[in-house]
PDB file of C-alpha atoms in Angstrom:
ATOM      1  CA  UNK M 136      -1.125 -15.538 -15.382  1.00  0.00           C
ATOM      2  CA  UNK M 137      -0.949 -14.090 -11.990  1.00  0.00           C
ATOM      3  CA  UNK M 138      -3.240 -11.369 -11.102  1.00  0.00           C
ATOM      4  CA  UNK M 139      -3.861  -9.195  -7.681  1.00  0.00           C
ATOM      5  CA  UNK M 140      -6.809  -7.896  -8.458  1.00  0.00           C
ATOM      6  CA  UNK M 141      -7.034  -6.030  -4.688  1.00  0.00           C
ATOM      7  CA  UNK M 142      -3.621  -4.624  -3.514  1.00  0.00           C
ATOM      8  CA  UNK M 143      -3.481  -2.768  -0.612  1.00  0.00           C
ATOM      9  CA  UNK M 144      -1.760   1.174  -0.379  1.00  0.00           C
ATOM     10  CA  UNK M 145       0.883  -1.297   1.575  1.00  0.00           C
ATOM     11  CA  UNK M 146       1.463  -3.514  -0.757  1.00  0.00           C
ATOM     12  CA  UNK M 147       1.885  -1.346  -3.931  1.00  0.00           C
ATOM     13  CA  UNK M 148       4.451   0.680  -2.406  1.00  0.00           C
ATOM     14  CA  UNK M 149       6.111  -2.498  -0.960  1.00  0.00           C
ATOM     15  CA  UNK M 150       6.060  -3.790  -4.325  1.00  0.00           C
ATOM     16  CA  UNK M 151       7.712  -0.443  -5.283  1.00  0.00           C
ATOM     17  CA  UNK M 152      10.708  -1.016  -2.854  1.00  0.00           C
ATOM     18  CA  UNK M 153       9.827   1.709  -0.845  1.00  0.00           C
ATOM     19  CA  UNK M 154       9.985   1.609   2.945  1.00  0.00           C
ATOM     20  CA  UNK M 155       9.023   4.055   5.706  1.00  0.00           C
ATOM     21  CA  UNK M 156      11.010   6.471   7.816  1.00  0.00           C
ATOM     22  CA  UNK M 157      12.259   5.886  11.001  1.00  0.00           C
ATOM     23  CA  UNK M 158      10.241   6.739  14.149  1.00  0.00           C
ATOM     24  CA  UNK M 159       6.699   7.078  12.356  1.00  0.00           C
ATOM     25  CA  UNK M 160       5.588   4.797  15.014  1.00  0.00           C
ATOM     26  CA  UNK M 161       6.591   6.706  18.129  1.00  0.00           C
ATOM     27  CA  UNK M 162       5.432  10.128  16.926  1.00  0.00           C
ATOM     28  CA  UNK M 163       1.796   8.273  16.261  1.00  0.00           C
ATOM     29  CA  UNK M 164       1.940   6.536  19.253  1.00  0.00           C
ATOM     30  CA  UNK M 165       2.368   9.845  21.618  1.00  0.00           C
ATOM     31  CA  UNK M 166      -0.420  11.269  19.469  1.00  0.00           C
ATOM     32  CA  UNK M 167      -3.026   8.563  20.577  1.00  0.00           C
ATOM     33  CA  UNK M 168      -1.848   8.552  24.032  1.00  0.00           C
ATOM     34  CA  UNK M 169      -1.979  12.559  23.969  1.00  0.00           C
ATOM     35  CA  UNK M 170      -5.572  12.301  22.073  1.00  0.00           C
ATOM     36  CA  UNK M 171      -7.360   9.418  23.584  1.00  0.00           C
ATOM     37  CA  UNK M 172      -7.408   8.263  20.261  1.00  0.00           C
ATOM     38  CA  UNK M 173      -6.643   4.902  18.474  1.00  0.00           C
ATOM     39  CA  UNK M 174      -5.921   5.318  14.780  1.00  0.00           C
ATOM     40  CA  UNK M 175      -7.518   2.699  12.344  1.00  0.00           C
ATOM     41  CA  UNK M 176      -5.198  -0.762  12.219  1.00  0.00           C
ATOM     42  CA  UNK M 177      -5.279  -0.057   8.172  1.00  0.00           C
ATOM     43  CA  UNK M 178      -4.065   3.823   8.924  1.00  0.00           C
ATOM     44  CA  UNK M 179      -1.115   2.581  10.785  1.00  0.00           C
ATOM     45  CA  UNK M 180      -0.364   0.230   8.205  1.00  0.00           C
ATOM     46  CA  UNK M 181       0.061   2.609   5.665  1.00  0.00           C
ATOM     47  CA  UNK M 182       1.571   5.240   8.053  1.00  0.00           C
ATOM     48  CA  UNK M 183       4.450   2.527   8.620  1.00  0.00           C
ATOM     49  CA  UNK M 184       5.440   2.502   5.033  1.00  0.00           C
ATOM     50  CA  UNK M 185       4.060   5.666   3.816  1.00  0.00           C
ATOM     51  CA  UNK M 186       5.430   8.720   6.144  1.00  0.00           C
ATOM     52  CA  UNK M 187       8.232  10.625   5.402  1.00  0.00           C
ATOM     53  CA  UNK M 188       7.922   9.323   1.644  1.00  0.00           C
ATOM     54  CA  UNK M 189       8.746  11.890  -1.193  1.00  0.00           C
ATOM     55  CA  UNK M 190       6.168  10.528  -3.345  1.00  0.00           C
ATOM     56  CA  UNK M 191       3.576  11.304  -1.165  1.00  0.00           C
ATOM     57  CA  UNK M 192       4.613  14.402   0.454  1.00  0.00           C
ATOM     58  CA  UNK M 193       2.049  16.381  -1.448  1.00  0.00           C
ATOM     59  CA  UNK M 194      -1.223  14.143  -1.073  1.00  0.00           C
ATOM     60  CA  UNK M 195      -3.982  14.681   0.854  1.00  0.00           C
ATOM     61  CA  UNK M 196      -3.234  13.022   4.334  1.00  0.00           C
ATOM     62  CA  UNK M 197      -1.202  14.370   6.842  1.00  0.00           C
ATOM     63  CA  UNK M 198       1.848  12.398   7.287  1.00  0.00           C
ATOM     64  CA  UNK M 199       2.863  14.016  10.365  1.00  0.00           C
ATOM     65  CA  UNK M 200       0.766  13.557  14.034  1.00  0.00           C
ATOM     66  CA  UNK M 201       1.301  17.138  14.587  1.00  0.00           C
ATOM     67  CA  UNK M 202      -1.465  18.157  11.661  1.00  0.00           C
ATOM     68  CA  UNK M 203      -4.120  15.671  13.242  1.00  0.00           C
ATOM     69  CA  UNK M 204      -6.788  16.853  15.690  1.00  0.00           C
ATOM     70  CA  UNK M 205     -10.667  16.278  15.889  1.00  0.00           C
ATOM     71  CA  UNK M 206     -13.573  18.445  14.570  1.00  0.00           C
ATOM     72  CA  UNK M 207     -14.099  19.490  17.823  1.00  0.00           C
ATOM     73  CA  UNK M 208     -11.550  20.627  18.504  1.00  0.00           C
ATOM     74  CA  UNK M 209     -10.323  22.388  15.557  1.00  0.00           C
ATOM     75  CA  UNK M 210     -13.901  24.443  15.715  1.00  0.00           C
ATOM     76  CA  UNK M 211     -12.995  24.823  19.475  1.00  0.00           C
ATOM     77  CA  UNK M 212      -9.620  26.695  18.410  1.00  0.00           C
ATOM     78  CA  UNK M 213     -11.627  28.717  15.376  1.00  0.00           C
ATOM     79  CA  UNK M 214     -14.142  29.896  17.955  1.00  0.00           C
ATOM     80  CA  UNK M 215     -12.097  30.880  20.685  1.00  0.00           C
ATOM     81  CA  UNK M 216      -9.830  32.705  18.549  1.00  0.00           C
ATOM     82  CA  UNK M 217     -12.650  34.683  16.964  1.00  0.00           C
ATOM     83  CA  UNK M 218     -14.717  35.097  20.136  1.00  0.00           C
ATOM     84  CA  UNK M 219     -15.300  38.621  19.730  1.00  0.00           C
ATOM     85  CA  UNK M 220     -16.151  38.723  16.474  1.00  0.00           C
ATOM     86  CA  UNK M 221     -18.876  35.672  17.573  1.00  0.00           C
ATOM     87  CA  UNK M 222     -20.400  38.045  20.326  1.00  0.00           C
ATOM     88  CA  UNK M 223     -20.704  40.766  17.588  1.00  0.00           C
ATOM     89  CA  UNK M 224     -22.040  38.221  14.870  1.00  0.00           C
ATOM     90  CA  UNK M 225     -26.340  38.506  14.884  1.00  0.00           C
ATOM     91  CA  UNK M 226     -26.943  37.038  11.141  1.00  0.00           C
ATOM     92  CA  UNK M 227     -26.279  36.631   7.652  1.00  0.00           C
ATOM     93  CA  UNK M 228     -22.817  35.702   6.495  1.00  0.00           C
ATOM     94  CA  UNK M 229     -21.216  34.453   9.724  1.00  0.00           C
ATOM     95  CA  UNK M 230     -24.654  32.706  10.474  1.00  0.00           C
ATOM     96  CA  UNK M 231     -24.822  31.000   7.105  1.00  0.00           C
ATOM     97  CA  UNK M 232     -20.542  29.851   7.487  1.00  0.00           C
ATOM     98  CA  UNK M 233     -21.996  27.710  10.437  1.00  0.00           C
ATOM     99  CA  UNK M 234     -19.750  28.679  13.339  1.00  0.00           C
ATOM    100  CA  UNK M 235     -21.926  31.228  14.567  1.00  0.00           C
ATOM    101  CA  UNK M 236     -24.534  28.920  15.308  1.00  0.00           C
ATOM    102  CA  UNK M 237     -22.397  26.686  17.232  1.00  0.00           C
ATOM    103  CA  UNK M 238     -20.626  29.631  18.961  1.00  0.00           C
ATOM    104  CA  UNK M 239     -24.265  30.040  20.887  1.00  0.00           C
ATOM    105  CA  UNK M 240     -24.951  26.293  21.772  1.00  0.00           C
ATOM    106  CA  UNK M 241     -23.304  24.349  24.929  1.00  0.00           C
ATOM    107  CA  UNK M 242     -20.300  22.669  23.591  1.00  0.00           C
ATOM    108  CA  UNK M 243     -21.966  19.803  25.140  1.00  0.00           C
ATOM    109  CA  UNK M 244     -24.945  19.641  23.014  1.00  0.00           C
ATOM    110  CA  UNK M 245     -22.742  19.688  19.019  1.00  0.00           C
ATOM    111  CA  UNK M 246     -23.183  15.739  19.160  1.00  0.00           C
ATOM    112  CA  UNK M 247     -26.848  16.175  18.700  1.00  0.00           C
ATOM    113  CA  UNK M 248     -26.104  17.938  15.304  1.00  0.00           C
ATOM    114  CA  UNK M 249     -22.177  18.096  14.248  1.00  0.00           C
ATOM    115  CA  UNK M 250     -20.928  14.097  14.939  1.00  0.00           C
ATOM    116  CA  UNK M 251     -17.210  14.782  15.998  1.00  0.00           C
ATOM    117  CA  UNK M 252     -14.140  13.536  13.482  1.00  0.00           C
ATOM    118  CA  UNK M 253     -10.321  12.925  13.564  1.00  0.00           C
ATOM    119  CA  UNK M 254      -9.246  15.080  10.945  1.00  0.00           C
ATOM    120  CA  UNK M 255      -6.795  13.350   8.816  1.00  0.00           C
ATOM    121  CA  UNK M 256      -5.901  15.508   6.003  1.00  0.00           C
ATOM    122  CA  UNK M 257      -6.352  18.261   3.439  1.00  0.00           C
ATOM    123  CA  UNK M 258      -6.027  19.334  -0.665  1.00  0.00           C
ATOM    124  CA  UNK M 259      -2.853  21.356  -0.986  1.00  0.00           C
ATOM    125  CA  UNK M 260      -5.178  24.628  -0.948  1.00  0.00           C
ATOM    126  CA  UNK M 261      -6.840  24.054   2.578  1.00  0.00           C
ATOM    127  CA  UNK M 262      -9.822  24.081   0.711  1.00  0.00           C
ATOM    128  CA  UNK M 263     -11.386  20.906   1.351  1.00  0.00           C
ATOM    129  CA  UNK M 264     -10.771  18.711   4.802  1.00  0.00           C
ATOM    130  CA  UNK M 265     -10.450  14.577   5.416  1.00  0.00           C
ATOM    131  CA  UNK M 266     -12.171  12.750   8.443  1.00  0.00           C
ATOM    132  CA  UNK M 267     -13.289   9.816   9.634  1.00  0.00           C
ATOM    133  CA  UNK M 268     -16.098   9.972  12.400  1.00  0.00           C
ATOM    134  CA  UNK M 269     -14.334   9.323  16.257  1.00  0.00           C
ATOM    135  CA  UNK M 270     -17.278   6.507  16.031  1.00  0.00           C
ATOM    136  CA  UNK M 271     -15.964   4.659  13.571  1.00  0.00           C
ATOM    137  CA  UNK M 272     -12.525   4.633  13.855  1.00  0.00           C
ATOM    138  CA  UNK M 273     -12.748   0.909  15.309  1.00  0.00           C
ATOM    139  CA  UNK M 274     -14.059  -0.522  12.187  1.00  0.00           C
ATOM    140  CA  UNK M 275     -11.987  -2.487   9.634  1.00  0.00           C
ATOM    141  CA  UNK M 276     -12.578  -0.162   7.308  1.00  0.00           C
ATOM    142  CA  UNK M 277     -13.965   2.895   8.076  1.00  0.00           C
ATOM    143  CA  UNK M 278     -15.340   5.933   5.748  1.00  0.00           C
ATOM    144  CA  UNK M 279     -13.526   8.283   5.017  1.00  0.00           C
ATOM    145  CA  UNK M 280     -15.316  11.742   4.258  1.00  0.00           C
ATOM    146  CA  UNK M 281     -14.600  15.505   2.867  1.00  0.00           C
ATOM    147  CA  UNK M 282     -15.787  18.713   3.762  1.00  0.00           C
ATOM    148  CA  UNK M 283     -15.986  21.747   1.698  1.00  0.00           C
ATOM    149  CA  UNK M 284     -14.398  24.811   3.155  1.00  0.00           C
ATOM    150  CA  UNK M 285     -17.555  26.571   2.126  1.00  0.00           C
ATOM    151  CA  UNK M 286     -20.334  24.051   2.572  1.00  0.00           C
ATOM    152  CA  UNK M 287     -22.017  24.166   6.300  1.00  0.00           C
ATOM    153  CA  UNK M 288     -20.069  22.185   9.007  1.00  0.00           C
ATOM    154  CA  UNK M 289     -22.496  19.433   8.842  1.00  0.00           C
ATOM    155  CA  UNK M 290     -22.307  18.858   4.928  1.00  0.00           C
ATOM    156  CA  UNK M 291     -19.678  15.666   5.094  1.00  0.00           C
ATOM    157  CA  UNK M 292     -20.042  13.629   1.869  1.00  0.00           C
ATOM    158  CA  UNK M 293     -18.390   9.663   2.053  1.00  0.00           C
ATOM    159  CA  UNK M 294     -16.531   8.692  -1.062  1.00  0.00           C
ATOM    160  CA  UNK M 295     -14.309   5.901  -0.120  1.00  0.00           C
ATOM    161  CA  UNK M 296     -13.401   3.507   2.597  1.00  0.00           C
ATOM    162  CA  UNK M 297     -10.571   3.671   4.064  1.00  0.00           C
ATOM    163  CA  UNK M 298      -8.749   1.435   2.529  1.00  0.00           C
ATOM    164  CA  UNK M 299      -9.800   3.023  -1.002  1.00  0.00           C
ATOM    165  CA  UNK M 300      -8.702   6.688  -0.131  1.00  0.00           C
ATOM    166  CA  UNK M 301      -5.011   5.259   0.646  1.00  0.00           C
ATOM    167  CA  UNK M 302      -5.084   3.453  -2.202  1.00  0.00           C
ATOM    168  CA  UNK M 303      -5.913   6.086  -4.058  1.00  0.00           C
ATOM    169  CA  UNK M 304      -3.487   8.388  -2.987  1.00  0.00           C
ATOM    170  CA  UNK M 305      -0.857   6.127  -4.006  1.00  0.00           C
ATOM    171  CA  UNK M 306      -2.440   5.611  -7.518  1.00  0.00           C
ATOM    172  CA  UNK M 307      -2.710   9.476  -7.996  1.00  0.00           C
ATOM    173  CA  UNK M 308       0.909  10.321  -7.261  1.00  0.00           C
ATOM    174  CA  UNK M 309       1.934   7.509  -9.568  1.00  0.00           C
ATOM    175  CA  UNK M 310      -0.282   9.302 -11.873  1.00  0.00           C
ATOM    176  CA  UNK M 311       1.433  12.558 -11.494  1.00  0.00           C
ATOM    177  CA  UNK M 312      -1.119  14.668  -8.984  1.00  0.00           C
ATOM    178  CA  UNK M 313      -0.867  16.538  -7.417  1.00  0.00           C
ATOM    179  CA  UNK M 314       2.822  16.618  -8.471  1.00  0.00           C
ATOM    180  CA  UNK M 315       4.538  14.911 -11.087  1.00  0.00           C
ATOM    181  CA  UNK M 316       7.385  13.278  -9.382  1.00  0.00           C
ATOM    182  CA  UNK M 317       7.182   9.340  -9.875  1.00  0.00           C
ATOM    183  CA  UNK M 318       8.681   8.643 -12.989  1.00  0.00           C
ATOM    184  CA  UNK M 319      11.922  10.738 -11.732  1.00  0.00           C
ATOM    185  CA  UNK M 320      11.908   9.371  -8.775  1.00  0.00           C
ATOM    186  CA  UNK M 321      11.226   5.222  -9.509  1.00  0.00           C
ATOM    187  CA  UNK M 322      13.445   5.501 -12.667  1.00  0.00           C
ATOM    188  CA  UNK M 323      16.679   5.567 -10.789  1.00  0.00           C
ATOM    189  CA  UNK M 324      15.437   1.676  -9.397  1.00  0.00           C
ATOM    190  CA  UNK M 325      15.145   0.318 -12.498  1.00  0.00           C
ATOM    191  CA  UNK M 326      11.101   1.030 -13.009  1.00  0.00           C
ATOM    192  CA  UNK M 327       9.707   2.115 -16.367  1.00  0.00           C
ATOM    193  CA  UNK M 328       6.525   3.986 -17.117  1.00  0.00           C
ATOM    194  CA  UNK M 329       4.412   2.610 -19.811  1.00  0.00           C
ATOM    195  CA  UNK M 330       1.155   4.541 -20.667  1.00  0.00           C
ATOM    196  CA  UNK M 331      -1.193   1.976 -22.918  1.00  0.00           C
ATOM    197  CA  UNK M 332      -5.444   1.986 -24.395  1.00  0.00           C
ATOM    198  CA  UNK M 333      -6.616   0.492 -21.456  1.00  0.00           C
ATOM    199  CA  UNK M 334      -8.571  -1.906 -23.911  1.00  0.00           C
ATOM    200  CA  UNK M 335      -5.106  -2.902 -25.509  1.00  0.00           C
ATOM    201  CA  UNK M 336      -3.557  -2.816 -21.719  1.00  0.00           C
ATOM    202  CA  UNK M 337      -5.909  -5.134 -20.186  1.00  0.00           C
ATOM    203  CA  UNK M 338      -6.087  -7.652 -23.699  1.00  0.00           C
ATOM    204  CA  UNK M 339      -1.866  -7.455 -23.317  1.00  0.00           C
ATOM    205  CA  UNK M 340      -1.485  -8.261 -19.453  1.00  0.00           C
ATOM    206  CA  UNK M 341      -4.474 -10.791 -19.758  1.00  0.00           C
ATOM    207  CA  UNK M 342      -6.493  -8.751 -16.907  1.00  0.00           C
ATOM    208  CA  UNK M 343      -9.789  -9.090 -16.317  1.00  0.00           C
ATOM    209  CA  UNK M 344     -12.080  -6.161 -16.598  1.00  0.00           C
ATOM    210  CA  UNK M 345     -14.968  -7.427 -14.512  1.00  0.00           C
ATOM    211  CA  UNK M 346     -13.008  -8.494 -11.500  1.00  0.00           C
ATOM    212  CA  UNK M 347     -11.426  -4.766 -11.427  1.00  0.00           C
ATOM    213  CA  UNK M 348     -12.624  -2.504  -8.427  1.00  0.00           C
ATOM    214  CA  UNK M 349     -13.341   1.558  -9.553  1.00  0.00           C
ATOM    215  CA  UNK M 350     -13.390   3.717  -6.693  1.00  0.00           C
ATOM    216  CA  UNK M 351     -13.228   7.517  -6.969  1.00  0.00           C
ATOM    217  CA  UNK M 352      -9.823   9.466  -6.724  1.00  0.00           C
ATOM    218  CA  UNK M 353      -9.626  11.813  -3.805  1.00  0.00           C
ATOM    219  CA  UNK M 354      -8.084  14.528  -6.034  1.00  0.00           C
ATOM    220  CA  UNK M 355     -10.962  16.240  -6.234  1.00  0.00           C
ATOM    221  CA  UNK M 356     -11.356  18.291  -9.253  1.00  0.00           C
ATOM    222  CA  UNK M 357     -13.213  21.320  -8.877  1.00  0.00           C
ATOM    223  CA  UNK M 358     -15.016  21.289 -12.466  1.00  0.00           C
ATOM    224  CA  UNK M 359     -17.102  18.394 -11.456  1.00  0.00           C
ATOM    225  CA  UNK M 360     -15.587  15.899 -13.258  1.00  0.00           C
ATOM    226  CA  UNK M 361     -14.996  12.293 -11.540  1.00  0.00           C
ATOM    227  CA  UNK M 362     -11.827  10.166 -12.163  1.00  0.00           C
ATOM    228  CA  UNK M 363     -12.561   6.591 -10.975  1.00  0.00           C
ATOM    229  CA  UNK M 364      -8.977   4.476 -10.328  1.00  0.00           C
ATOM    230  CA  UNK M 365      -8.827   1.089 -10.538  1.00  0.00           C
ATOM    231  CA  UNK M 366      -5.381  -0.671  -9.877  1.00  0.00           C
ATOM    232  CA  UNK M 367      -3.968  -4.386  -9.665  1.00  0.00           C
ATOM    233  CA  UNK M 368      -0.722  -6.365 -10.100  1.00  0.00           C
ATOM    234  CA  UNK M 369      -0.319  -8.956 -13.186  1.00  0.00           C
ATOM    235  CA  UNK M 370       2.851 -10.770 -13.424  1.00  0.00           C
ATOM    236  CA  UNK M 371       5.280  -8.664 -11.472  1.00  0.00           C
ATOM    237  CA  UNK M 372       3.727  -5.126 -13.319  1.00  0.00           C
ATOM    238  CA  UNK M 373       1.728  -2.444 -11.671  1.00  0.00           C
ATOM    239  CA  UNK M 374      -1.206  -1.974 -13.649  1.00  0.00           C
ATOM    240  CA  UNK M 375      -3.079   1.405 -12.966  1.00  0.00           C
ATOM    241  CA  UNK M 376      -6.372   2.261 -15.004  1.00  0.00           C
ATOM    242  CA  UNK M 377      -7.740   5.377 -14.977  1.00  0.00           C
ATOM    243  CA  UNK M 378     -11.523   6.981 -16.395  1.00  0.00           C
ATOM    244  CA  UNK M 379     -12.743  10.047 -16.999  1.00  0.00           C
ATOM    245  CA  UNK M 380     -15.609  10.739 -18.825  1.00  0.00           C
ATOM    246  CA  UNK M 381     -15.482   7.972 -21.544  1.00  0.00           C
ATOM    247  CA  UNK M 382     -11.516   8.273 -21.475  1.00  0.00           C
ATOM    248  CA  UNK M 383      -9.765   4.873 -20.481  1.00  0.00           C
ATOM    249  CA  UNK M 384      -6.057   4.862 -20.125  1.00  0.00           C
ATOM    250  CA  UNK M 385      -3.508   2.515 -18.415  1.00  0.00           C
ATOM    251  CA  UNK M 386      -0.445   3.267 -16.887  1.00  0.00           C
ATOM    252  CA  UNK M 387       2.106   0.385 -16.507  1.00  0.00           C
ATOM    253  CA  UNK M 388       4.732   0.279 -14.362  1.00  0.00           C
ATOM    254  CA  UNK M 389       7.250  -2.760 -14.700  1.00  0.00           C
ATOM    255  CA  UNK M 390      11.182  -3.042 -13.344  1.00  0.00           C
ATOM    256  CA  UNK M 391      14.074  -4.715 -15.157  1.00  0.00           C
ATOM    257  CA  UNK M 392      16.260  -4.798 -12.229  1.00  0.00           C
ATOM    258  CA  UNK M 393      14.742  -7.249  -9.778  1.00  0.00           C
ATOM    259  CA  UNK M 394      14.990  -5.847  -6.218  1.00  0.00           C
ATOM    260  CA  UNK M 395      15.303  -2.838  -7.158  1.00  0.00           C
ATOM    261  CA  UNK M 396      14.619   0.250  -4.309  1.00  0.00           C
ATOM    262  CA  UNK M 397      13.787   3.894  -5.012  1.00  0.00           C
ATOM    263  CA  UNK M 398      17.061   6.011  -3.840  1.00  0.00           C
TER     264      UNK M 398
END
């Protein structure tokens, strides 16, 4: 039996038949030239297949250049807009948000304290924010990190690589967050959801547990619990497992029409 035990976000929605829109590239390529800024090789790769994609119109990243920007910049806009209200701003509530202090330092001097980020997406409440530090975006595969709207500026927490977080975000629409749109949407195709035990899902499709890689969804849930995802292909069917708690459950996605693409 045939097993990909490490798809890529690419591949999966390859496999899927799905296929990007038309001029992703240029609007990406103005914003790097506009920006300074090169996005990740494994970003673009996704962005190629993945923008303008009705599955994952309600994810976490941006699919569109015109929501990216860096740290820096978006704290830039937040101060200048409130610059009065800074001036006024002694302690306590504004202090503790953060921007106060950095509305009284050089704008020169927030490296030694707030590393700048491009800013690559959001949960569908604005609540928490996706970067990946300006320093790292020439690695293969760099981290990718949240922010809490609430936590100080400096309170980044790294989850997932890169090439997890895309992953994932293809794994939780398929999964039905944050909307439940796959099944209606894959069905026309030919695909067909089957949700299994994982234990009987992995004995049926002959997978292997152990060679499996968990890494943490980045719908974050906001009662502390932690879904892992793991995901692979055996045989021609997409094989998504998902835990929470001590809950295992498999989601199988297989196609009786060869070839088929997603209308």
């Amino acid at each position: 039996m045939s097993v990909n035990y490490n798809p890529t976000a690419p591949e999966v929605l390859h496999f899927l038949g799905f296929q990007g829109a038309l001029n992703t590239v240029e609007k990406f390529q103005v914003f790097e030239k506009e920006h300074g800024i090169l996005l990740p090789p494994r970003l673009w790769d996704f962005l190629d297949v993945a923008a303008g994609n009705p599955l994952l119109g309600g994810t976490e990243l941006w699919m569109d250049p015109r929501w990216y920007c860096t740290l820096y910049e978006e704290l830039s806009m937040q101060l200048d807009s409130d610059s009065e209200d800074w001036e006024a701003a002694v302690s306590g509530e504004r202090a503790e948000a953060g921007f106060y202090g950095y509305s009284r330092i050089p704008r020169e001097k927030w490296p030694e304290t707030l590393p700048d980020r491009l800013l690559i997406g959001s949960d569908d409440c604005g609540i928490v924010t996706y970067g990946i530090r300006l320093d790292a975006l020439a690695e293969d595969d760099p981290e990718v990190a949240w922010n809490r709207e609430s936590g100080p500026l400096t309170c980044w927490q790294a989850d997932w690589r890169l090439s997890e977080f895309l992953l994932g975000l293809v794994c939780d629409a398929l999964l039905g967050r944050p909307a439940e749109l796959a099944e209606e949407l894959l069905q026309g195709a030919g695909w067909r959801f089957r949700w299994l035990r994982a234990d009987a899902g992995l004995h049926e499709l002959g997978i292997d547990p152990d060679r499996l890689h968990a890494f943490r969804s980045p719908y974050l849930d906001f009662d502390g619990s932690r879904v892992l995802l793991s995901c692979c292909i055996a045989d021609g069917e997409l094989c998504l497992l998902e835990t929470s708690g001590e809950v295992q459950t498999m989601l199988v996605i297989s196609n009786g029409q060869p070839g088929g693409v997603p209308a």
